Tab-separated table of C-alpha atoms in Angstrom:
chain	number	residue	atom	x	y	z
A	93	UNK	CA	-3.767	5.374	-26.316
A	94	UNK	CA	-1.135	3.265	-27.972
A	95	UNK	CA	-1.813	-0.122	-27.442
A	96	UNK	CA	1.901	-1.379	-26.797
A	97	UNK	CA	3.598	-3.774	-23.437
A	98	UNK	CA	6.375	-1.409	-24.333
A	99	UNK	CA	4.582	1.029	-21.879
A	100	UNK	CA	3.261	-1.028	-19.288
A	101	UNK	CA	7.379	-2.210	-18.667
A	102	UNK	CA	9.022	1.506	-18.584
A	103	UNK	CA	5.933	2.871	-16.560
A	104	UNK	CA	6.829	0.143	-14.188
A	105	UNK	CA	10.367	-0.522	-14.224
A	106	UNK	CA	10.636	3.462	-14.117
A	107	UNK	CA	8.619	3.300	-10.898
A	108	UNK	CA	10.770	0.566	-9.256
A	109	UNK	CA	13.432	2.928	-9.662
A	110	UNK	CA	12.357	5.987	-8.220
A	111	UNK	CA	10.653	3.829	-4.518
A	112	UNK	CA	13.910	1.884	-4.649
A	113	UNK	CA	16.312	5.158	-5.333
A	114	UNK	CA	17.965	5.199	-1.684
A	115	UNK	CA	18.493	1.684	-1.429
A	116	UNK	CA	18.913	-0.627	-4.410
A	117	UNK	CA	19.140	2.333	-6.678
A	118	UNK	CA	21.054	4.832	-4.909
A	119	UNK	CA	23.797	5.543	-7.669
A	120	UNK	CA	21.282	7.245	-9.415
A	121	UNK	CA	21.129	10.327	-7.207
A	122	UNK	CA	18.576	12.642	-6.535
A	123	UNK	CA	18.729	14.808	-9.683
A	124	UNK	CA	17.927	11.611	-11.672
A	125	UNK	CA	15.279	10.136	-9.036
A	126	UNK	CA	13.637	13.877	-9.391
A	127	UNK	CA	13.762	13.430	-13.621
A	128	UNK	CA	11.982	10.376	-13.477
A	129	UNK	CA	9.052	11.509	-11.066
A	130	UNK	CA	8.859	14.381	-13.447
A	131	UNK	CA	7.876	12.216	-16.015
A	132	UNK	CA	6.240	9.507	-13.912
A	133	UNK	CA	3.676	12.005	-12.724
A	134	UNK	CA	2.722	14.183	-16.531
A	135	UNK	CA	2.037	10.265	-17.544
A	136	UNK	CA	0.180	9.055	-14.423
A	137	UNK	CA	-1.904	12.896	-14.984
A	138	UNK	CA	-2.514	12.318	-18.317
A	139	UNK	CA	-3.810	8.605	-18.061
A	140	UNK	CA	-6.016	9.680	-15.404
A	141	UNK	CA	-8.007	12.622	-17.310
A	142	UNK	CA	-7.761	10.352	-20.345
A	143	UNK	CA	-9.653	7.546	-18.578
A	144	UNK	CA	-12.056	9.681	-16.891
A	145	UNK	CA	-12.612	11.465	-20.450
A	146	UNK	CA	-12.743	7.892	-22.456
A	147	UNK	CA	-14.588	5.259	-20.094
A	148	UNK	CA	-17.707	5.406	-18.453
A	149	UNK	CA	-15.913	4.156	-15.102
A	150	UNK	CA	-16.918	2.344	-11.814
A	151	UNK	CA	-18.258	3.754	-8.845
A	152	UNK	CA	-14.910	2.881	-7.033
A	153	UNK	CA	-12.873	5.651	-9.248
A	154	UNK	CA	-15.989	7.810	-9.229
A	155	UNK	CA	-15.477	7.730	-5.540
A	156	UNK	CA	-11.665	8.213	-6.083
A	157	UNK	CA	-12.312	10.666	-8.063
A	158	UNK	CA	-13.609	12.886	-5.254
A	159	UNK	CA	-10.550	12.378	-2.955
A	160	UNK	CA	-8.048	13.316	-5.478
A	161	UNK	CA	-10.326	16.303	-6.172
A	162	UNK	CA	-10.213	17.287	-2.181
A	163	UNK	CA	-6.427	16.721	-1.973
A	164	UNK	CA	-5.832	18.920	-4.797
A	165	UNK	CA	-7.429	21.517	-3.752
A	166	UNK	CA	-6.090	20.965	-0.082
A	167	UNK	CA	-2.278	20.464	-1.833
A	168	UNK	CA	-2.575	24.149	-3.968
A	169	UNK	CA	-3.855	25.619	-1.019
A	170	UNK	CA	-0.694	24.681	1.320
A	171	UNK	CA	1.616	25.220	-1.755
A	172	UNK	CA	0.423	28.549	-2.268
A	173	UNK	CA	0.461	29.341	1.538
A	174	UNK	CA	3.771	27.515	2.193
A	175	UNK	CA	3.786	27.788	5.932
A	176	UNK	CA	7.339	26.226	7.385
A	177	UNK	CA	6.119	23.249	9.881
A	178	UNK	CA	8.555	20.586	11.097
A	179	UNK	CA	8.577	16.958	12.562
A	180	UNK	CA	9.275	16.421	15.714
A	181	UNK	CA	12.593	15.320	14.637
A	182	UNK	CA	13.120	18.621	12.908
A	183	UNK	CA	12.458	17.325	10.171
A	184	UNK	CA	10.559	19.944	7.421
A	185	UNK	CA	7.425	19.056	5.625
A	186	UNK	CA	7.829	20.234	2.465
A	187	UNK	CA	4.488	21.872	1.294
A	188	UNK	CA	4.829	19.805	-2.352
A	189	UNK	CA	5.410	16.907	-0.809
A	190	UNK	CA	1.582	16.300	0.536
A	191	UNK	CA	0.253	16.693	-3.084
A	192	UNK	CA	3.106	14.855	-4.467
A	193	UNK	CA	2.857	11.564	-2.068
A	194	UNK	CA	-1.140	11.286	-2.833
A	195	UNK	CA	-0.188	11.397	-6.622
A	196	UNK	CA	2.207	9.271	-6.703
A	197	UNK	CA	-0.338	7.177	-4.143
A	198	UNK	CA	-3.132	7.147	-6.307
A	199	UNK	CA	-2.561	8.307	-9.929
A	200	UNK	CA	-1.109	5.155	-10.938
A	201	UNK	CA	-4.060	3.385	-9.899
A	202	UNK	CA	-5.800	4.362	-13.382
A	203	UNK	CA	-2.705	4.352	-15.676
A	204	UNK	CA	-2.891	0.680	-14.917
A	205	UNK	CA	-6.852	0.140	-15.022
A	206	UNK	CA	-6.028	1.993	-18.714
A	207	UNK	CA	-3.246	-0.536	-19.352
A	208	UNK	CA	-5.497	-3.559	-18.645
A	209	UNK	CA	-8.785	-2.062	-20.260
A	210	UNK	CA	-6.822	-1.920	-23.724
A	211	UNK	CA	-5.585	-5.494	-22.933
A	212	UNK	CA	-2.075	-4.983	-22.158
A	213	UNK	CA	-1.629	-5.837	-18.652
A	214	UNK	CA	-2.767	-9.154	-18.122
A	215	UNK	CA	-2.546	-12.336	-15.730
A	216	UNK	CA	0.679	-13.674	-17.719
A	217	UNK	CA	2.230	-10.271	-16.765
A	218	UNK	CA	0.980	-9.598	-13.083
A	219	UNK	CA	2.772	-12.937	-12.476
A	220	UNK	CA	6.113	-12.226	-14.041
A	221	UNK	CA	6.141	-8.667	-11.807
A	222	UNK	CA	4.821	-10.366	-8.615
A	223	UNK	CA	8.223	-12.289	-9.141
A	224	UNK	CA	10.416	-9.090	-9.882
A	225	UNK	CA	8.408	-7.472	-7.470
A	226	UNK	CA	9.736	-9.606	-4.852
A	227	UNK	CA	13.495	-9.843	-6.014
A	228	UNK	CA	13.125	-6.200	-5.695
A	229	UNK	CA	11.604	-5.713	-2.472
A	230	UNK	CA	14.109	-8.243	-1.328
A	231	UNK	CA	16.764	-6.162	-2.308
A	232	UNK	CA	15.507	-3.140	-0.283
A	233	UNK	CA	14.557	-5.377	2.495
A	234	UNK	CA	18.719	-6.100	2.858
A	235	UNK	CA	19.538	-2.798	1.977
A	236	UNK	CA	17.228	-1.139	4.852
A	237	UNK	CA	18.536	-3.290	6.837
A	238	UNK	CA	22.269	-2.320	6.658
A	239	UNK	CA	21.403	1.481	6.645
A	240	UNK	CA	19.007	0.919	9.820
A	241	UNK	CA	21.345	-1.834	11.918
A	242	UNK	CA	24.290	0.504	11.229
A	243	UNK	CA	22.269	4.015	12.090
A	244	UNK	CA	20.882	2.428	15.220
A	245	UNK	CA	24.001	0.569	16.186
A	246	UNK	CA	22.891	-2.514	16.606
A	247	UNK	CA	21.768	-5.847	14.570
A	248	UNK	CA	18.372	-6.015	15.506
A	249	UNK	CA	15.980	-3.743	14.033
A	250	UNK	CA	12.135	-2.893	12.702
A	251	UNK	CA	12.751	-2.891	9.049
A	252	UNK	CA	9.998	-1.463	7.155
A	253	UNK	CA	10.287	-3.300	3.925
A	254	UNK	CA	8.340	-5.724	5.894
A	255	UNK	CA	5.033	-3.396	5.058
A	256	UNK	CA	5.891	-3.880	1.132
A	257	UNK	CA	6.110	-7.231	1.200
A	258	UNK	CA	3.187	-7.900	2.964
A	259	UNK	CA	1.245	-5.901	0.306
A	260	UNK	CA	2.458	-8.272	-2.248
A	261	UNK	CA	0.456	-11.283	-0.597
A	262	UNK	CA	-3.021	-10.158	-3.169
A	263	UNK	CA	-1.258	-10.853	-6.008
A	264	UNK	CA	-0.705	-14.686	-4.880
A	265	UNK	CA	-4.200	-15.265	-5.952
A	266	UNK	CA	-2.670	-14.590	-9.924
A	267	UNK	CA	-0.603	-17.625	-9.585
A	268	UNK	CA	-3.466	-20.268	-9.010
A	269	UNK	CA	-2.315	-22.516	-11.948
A	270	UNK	CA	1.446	-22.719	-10.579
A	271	UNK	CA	0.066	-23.897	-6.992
A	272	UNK	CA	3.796	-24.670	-5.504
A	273	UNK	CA	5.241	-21.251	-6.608
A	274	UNK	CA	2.429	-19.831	-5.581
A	275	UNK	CA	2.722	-21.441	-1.713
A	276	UNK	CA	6.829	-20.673	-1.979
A	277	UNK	CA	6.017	-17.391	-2.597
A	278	UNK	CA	3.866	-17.051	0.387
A	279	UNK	CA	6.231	-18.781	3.163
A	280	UNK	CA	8.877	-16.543	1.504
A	281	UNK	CA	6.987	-13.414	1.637
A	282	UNK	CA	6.073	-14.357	5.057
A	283	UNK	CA	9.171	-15.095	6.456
A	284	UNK	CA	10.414	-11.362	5.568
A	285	UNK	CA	7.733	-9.905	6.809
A	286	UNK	CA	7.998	-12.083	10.592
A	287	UNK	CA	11.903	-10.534	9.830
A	288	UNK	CA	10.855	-7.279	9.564
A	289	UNK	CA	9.332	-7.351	12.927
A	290	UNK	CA	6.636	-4.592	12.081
A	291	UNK	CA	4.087	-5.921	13.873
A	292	UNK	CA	1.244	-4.154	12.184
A	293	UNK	CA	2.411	-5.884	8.926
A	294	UNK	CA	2.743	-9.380	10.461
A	295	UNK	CA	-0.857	-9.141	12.083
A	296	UNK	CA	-2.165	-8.069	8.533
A	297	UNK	CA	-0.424	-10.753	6.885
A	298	UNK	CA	-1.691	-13.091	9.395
A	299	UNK	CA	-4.765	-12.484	8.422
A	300	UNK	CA	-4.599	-12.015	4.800
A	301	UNK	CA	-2.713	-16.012	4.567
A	302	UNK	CA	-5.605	-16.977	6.785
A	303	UNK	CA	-8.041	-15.832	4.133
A	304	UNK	CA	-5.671	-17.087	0.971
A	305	UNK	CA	-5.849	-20.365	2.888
A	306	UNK	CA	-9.423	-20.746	3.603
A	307	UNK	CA	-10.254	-19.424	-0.212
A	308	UNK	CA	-7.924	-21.529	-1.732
A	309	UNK	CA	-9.293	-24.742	-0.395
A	310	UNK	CA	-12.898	-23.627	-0.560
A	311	UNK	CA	-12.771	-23.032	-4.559
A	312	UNK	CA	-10.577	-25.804	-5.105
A	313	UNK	CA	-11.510	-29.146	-6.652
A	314	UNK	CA	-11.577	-32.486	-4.577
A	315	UNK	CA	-8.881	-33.098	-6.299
A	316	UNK	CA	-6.934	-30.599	-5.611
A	317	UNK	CA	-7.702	-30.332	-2.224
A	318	UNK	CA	-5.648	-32.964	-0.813
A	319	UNK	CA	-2.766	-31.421	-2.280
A	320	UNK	CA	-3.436	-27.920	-1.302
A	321	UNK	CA	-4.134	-28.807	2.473
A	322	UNK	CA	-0.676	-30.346	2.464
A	323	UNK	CA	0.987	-27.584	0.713
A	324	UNK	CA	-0.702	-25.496	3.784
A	325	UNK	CA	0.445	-27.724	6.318
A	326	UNK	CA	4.171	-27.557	5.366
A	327	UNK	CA	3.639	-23.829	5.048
A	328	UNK	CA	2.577	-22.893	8.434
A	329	UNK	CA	5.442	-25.545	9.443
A	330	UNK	CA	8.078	-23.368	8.179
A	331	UNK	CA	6.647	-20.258	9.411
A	332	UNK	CA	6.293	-21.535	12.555
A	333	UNK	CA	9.709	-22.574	12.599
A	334	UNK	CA	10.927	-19.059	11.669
A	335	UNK	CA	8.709	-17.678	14.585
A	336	UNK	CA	10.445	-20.229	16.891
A	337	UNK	CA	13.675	-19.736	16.108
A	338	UNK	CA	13.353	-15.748	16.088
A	339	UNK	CA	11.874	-16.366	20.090
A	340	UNK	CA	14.954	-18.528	20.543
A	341	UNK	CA	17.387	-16.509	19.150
A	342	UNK	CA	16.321	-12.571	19.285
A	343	UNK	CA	15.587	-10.902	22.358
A	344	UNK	CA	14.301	-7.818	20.333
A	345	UNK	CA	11.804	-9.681	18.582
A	346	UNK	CA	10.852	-11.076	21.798
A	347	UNK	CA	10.512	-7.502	23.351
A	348	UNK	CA	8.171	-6.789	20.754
A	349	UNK	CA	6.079	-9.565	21.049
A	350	UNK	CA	5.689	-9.020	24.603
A	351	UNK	CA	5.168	-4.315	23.947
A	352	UNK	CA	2.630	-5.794	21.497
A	353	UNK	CA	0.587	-8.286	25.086
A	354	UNK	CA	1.089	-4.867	26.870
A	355	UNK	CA	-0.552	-2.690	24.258
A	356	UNK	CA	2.577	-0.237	23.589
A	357	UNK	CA	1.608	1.301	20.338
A	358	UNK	CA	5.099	3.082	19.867
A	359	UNK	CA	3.999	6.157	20.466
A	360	UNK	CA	0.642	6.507	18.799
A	361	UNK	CA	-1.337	7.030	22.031
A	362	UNK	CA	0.152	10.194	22.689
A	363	UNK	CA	-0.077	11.567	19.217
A	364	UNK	CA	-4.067	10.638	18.931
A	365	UNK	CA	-4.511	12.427	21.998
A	366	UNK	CA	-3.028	15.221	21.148
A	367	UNK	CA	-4.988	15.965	18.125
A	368	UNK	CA	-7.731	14.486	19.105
A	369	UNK	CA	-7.359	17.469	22.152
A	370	UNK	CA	-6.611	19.928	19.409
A	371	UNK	CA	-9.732	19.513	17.252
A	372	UNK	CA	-11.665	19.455	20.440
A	373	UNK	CA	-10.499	22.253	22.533
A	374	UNK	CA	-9.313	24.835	19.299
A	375	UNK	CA	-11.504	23.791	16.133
A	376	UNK	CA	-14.108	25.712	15.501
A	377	UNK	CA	-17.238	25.280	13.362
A	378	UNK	CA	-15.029	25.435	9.775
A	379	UNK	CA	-11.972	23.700	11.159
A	380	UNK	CA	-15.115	20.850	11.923
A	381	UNK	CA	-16.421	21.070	8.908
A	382	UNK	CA	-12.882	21.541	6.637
A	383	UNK	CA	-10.470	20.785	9.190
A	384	UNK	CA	-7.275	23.081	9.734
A	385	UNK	CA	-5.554	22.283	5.871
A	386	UNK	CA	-3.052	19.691	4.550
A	387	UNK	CA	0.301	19.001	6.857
A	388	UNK	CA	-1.699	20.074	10.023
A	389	UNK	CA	-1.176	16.770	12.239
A	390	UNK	CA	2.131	17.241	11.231
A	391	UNK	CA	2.103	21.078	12.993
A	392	UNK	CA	0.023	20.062	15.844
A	393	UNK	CA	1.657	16.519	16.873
A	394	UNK	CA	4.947	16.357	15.126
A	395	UNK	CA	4.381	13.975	13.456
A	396	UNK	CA	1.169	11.989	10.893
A	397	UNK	CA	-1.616	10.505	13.033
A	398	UNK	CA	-0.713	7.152	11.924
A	399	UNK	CA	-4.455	6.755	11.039
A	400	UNK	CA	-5.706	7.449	7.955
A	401	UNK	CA	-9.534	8.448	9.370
A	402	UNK	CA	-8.280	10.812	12.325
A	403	UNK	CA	-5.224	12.520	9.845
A	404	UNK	CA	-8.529	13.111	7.588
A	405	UNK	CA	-10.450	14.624	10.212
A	406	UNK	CA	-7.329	17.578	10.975
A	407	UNK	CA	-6.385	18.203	8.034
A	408	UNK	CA	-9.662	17.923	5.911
A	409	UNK	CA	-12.606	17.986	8.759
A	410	UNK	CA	-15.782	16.121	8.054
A	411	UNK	CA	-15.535	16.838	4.817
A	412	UNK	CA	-12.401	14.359	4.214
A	413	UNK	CA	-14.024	11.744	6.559
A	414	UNK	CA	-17.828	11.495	4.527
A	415	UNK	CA	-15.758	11.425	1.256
A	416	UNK	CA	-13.374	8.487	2.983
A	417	UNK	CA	-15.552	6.353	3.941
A	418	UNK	CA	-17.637	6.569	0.963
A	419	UNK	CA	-14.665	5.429	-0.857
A	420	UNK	CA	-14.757	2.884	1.156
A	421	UNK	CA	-18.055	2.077	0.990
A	422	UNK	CA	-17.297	1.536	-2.980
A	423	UNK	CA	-13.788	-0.371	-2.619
A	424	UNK	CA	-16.233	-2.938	-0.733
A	425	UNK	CA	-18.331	-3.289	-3.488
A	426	UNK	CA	-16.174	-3.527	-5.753
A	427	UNK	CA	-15.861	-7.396	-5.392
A	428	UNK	CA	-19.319	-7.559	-6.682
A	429	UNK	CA	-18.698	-6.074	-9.849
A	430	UNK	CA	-15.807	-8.579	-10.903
A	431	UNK	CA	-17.044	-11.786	-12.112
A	432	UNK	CA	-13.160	-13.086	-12.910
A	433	UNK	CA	-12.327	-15.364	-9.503
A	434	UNK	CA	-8.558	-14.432	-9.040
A	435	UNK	CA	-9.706	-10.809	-9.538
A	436	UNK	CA	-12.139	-10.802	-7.338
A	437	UNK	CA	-10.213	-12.539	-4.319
A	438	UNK	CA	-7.674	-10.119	-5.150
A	439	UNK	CA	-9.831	-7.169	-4.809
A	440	UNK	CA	-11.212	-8.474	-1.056
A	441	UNK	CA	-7.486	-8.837	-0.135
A	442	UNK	CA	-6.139	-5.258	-1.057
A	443	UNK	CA	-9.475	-4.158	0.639
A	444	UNK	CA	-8.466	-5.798	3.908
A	445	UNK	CA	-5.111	-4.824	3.796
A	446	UNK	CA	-5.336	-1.237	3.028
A	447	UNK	CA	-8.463	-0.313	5.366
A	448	UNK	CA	-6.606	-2.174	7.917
A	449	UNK	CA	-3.732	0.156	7.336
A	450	UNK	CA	-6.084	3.033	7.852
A	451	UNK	CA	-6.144	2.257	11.513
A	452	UNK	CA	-3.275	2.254	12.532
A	453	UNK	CA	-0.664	3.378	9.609
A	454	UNK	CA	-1.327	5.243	6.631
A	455	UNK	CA	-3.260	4.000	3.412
A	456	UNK	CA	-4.366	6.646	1.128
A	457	UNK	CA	-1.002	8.261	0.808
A	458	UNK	CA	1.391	5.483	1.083
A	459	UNK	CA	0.804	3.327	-1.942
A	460	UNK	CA	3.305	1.756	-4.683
A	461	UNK	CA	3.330	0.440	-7.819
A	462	UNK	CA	4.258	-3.100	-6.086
A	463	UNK	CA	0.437	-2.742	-5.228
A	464	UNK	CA	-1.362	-0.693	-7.428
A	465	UNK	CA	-0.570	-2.869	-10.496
A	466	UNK	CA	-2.624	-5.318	-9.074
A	467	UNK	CA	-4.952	-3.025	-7.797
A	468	UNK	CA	-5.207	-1.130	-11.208
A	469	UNK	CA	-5.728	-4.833	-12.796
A	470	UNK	CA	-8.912	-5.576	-10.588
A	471	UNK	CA	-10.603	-2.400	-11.089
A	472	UNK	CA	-10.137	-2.948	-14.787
A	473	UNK	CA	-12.290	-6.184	-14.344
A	474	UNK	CA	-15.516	-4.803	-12.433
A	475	UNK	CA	-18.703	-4.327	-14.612
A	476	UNK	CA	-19.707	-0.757	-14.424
């Protein structure tokens, strides 16, 4: 592997590109946007057998290991079998596209544990890209939002870049010698994400800045901790005042404060029941044990689950769940195989966000590189 920064930039500039392409990218079309996953995904492949070939690796990627193993098999199998299913928007689920979204999920994951196990991504660099990360993400934050106002007809809307940029707030703990850009950058990221008005993401981040918080005064130095508690203070001040002013001003973000008190989950209810009939009533001992094959929620609901652990049990039976959760089961140890503090904290944080996300959103299949660099960075650092 050649040992150069060179890669670690085009891998992840190229990448910005392509989960951008739509919004802040859209001049480049969807030949070029195609071109660059092309190449994107023969690198991403090749890192990962070359890792898995090279380093005698944690029990996390062991563990990943197996899932990308089930999901290939489950993603030839629909390929080759190519039955047409639809959303309930009529929408089609393309058969490449479940194999594709896990690799471009997960496969990154190890090009950047290579990329920091050779020594080129470091701590210098995960703070430059948190920063370009968010210019980015604010960029397709604004553009999202003209596409979905205008679409919907009306000013007010759920924007979804909200998600992203709450799955920036882990890399926060990377800027703990530049304390007041690290605090601007969390009121900032914040702020978007109380914008966005996706509620999942502003419970998550709720309680992801709770734990920042309480870590960041615990580890710091009496000092220091004078001046972090104020920097904390005059945080939740300004996000406060952006959640008063949004309850002054917006009457949609007040609806969905008070669907959230009344336990509307937009829709999810029905779709868990339905599958949750359909594996009852209509699976039999194999569809238990293997489920009924990749893109069957989609068939059976119209739509995914929205959980991670019941879209496992359809499509990939009890086979997908033991595998799952003993993924899991390693992603929570993983912390105690990292001796380097802002790794570690790290690691905890993208652990609570994305098994959060498994419970009521999707996790496994619905990563970026605005996450898995960091991700990538803290397996890197665990003793195996």
């Amino acid at each position: 592997m050649i040992k150069s920064s060179a890669i670690l930039h085009i891998y992840t500039l190229l990448w910005s590109v392509y989960f951008l392409q739509g919004t802040v990218f859209s001049h480049y079309g969807g030949g070029m946007a195609q071109m660059i996953l092309v190449v994107l995904l023969l690198f991403s492949i090749y890192c990962f057998l070359y890792v898995n070939i090279n380093y005698n690796i944690n029990s996390y990627l062991k563990a990943l290991n197996y899932l990308i193993l089930m999901f290939t098999v489950y993603g030839v199998i629909r390929i080759i079998n190519g039955n047409v299913v639809f959303y309930s928007d009529l929408r089609e689920a393309i058969p490449f596209y479940y194999l594709k979204n896990i690799y471009i999920s997960l496969l990154p994951i190890y090009v950047y544990y290579l990329l920091a196990k050779i020594g080129v991504l470091n701590k210098n660099y995960l703070q430059i890209y948190l920063l370009l990360f968010l210019f980015l993400v604010s960029l397709s934050y604004i553009e999202n939002y003209i596409y979905a106002s205008k679409s919907a007809e009306r000013e007010e809307i759920t924007n979804n870049m909200g998600i992203r940029f709450m799955t920036l707030i882990p890399m926060l703990f990377f800027l703990e010698k530049r304390r007041l850009l690290q605090y601007a950058a969390l009121v900032y990221i914040l702020t978007f994400v109380v914008m966005g008005m996706k509620r999942g993401a502003i419970l998550l981040a709720a309680v992801l800045t709770i734990y920042f918080l309480y870590h960041s005064l615990k580890e710091a130095s009496q000092k220091e901790k004078l001046y972090l508690l104020l920097l904390s203070i005059v945080a939740i001040i300004l996000i406060c005042m952006v959640v008063m002013d949004l309850m002054d001003s917006s009457a949609y973000f007040n609806r969905r404060v008070q669907q959230t008190l009344e336990g509307n989950s937009s829709g999810r209810d029905s779709i868990y029941a339905t599958l949750w009939y359909a594996f009852l009533e209509n699976g039999s001992l194999f569809h238990c044990l293997l489920g009924f094959g990749a893109h069957s929620s989609i068939s059976i609901a119209g739509n995914c689950a929205h959980n991670d652990w019941l879209e496992l049990l359809i499509n990939n039976g009890l086979l997908g769940i033991v595998l799952y959760a003993c993924y899991w089961w390693k992603f929570a140890s993983l912390k105690n195989m990292i001796e380097e503090e802002n790794a570690r904290c790290a690691t905890i944080a993208y652990c609570i966000t994305f098994f959060m996300l498994t419970l009521y959103s999707m996790s496994y299949n619905n990563m970026d590189v605005f996450c898995t660099m960091g991700l990538g960075y803290c397996v890197a650092k665990a003793d195996v």
